[in-house]
mmCIF file of C-alpha atoms in Angstrom:
data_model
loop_
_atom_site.group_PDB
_atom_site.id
_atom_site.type_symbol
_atom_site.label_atom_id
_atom_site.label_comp_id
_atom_site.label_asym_id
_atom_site.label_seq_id
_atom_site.Cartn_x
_atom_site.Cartn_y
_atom_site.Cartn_z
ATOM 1 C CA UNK A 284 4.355 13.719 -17.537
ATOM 2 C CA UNK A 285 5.424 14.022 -13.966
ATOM 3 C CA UNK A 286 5.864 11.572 -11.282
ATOM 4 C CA UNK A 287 3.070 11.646 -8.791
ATOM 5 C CA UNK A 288 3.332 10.432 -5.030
ATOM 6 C CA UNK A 289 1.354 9.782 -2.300
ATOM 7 C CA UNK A 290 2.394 9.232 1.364
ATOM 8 C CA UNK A 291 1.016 8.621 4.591
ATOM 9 C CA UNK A 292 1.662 7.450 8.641
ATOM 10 C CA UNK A 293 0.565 6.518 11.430
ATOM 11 C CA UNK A 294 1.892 5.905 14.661
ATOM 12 C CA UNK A 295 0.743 2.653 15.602
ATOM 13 C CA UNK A 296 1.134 1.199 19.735
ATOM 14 C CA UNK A 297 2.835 -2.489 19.148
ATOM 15 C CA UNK A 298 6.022 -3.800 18.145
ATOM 16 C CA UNK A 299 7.212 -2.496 15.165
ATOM 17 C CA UNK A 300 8.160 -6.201 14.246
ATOM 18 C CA UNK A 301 4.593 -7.521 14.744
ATOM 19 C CA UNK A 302 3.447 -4.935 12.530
ATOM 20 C CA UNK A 303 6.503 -5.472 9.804
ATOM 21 C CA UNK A 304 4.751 -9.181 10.392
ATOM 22 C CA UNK A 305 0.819 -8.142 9.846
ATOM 23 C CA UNK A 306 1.959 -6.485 6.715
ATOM 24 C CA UNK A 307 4.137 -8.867 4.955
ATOM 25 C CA UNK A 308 1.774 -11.351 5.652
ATOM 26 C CA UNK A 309 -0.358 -11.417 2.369
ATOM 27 C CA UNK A 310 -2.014 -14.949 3.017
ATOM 28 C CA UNK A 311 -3.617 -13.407 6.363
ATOM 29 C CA UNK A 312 -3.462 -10.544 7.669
ATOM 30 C CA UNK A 313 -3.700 -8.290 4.870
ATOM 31 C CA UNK A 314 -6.126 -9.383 3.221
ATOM 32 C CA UNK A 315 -8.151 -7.775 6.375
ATOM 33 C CA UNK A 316 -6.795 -4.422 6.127
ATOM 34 C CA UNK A 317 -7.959 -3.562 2.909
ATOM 35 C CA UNK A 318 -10.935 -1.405 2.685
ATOM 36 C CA UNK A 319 -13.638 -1.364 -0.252
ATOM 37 C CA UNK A 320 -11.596 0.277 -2.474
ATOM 38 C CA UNK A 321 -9.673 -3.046 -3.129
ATOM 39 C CA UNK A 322 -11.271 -6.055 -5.024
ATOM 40 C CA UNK A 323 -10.167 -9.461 -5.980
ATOM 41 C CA UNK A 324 -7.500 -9.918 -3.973
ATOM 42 C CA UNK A 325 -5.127 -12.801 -4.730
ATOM 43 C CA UNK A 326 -2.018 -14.222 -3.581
ATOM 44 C CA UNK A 327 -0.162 -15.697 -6.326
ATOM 45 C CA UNK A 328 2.954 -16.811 -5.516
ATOM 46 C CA UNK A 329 4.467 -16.866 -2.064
ATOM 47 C CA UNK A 330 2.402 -14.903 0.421
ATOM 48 C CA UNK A 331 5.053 -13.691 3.336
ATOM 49 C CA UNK A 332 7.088 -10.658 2.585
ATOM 50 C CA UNK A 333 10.193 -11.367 0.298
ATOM 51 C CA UNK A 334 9.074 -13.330 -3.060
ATOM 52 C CA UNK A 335 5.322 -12.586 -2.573
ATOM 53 C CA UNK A 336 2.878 -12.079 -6.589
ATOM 54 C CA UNK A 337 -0.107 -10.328 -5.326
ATOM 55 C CA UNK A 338 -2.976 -9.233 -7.229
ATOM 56 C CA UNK A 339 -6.117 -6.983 -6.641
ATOM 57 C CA UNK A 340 -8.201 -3.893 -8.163
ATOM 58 C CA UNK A 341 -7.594 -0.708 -6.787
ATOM 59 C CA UNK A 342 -10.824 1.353 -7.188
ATOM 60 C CA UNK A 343 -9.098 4.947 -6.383
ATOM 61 C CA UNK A 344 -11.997 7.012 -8.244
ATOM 62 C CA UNK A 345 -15.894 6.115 -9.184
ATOM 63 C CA UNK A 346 -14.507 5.985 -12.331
ATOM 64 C CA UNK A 347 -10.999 5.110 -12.051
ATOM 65 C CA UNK A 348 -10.141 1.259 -11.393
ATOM 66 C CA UNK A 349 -6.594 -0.082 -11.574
ATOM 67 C CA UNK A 350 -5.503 -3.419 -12.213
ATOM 68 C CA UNK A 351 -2.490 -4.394 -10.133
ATOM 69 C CA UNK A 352 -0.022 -6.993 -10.165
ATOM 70 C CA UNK A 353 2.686 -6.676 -7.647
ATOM 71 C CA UNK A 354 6.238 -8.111 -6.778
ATOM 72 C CA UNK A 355 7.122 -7.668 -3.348
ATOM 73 C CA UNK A 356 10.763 -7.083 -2.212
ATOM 74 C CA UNK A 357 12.396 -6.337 0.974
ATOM 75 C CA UNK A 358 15.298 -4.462 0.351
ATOM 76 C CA UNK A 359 16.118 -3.330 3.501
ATOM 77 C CA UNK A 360 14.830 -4.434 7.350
ATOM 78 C CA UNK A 361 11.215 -3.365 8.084
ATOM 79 C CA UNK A 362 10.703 -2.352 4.803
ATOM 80 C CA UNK A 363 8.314 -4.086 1.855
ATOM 81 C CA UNK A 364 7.941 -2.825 -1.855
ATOM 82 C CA UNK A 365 5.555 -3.413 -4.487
ATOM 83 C CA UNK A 366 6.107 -2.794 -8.042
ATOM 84 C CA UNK A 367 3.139 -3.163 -10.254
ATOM 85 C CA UNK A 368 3.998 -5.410 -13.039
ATOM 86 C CA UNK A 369 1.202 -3.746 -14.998
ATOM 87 C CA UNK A 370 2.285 0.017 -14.308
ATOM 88 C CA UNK A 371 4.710 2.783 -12.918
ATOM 89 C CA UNK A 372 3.226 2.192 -9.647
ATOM 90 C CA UNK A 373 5.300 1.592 -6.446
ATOM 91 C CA UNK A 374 4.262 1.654 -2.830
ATOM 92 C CA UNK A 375 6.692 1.300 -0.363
ATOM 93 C CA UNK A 376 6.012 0.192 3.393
ATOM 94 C CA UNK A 377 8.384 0.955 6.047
ATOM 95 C CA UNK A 378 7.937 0.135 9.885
ATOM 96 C CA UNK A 379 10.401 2.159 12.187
ATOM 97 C CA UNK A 380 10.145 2.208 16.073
ATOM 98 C CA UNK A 381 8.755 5.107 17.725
ATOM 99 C CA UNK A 382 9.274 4.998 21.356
ATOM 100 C CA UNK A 383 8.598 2.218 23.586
ATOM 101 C CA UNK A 384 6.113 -0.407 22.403
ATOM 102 C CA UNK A 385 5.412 1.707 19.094
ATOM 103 C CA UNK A 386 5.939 1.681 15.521
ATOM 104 C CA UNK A 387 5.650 4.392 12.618
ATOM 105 C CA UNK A 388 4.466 2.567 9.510
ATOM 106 C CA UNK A 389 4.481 5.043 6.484
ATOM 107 C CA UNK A 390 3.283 4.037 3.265
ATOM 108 C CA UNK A 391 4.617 6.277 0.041
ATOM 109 C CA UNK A 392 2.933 5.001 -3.516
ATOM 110 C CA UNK A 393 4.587 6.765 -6.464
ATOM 111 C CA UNK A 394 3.840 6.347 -10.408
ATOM 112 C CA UNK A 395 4.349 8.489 -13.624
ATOM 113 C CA UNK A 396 1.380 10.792 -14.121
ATOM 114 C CA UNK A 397 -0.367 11.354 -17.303
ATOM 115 C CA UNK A 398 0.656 14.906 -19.159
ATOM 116 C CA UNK A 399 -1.522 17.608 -19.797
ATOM 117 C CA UNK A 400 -4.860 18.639 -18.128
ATOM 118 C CA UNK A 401 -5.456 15.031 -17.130
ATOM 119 C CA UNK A 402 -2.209 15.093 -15.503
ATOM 120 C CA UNK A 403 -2.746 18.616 -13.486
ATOM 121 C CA UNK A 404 -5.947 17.091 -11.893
ATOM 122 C CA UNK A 405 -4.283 13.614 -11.502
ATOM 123 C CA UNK A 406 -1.116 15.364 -9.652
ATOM 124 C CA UNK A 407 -3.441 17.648 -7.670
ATOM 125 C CA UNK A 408 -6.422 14.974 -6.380
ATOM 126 C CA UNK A 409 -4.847 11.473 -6.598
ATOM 127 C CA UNK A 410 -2.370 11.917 -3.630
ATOM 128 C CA UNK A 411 -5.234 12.710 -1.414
ATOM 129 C CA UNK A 412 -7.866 10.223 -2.726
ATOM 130 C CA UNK A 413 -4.823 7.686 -2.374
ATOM 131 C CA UNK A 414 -3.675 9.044 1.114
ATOM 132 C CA UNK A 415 -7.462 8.312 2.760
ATOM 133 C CA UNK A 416 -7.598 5.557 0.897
ATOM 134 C CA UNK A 417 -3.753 3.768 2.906
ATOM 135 C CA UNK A 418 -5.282 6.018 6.096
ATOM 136 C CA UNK A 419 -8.024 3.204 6.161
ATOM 137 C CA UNK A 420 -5.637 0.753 5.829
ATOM 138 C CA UNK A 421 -3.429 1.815 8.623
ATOM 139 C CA UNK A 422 -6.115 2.343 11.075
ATOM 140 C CA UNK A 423 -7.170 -1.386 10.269
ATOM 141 C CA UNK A 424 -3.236 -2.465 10.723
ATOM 142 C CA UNK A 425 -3.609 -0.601 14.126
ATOM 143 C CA UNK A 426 -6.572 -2.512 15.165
ATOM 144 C CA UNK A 427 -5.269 -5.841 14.427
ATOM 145 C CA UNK A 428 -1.758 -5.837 16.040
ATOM 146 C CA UNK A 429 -2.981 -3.270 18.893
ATOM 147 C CA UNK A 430 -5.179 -5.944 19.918
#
């Protein structure tokens, strides 16, 4: 059983802290960046950054659905985590500048894989699947703070 991980960027033209802001801001905003692949979305406790229970269904695979629960943390400046109460699972957001008026936002998930076969096609097609899946996301983040 190996640990699998998925990461993706963007470069994204605003303010890295209005985009630190769109992200952390799970009563609002991101709600709106999540594609189809996510499903009943709920903020349970807090909602900005810091303190935040979120909930949703992450629909990686036709056949694959995965029920998350997540604490959010900000352990450092322009960064947000979410550990799945009901798995491995941890994505990590972090917003960096990137020149003037820009901002990289990279998002890394990471959980323990199954073993055997199941794990060999897990570790070889998940990050992908997963990688589109936070591309979509991103380009929606870029549209609503590029505005």
């Amino acid at each position: 059983m190996g640990q699998v991980e998925a990461t993706t960027e963007r470069i994204i033209a605003a303010d890295p802290e209005e985009v630190f802001d769109a992200l952390a801001d799970y009563t609002g905003t991101r709600a709106k960046l999540l594609p189809e692949h996510f499903s009943e979305y709920e903020v349970r406790e807090g909602g900005d950054g810091e303190g935040t229970l979120v909930h949703w269904k992450l629909q990686a695979t036709s056949k694959r659905v995965r029920d998350c629960l997540l604490e959010v943390t900000e352990p450092t400046t322009g960064q947000l985590v979410e550990k799945d109460r009901n798995s491995s699972m941890v994505t990590t957001w972090t917003v960096t500048p990137a020149g003037e008026g820009k901002a990289r936002a990279v998002v890394s998930t990471v959980w323990n894989g199954a073993g055997g076969i199941g794990g060999f096609f897990e570790r070889t097609f998940a990050p992908k699947g997963l990688g589109r899946i936070y591309d979509a996301v991103l380009a929606k983040l870029a549209a609503e703070v590029e505005k």
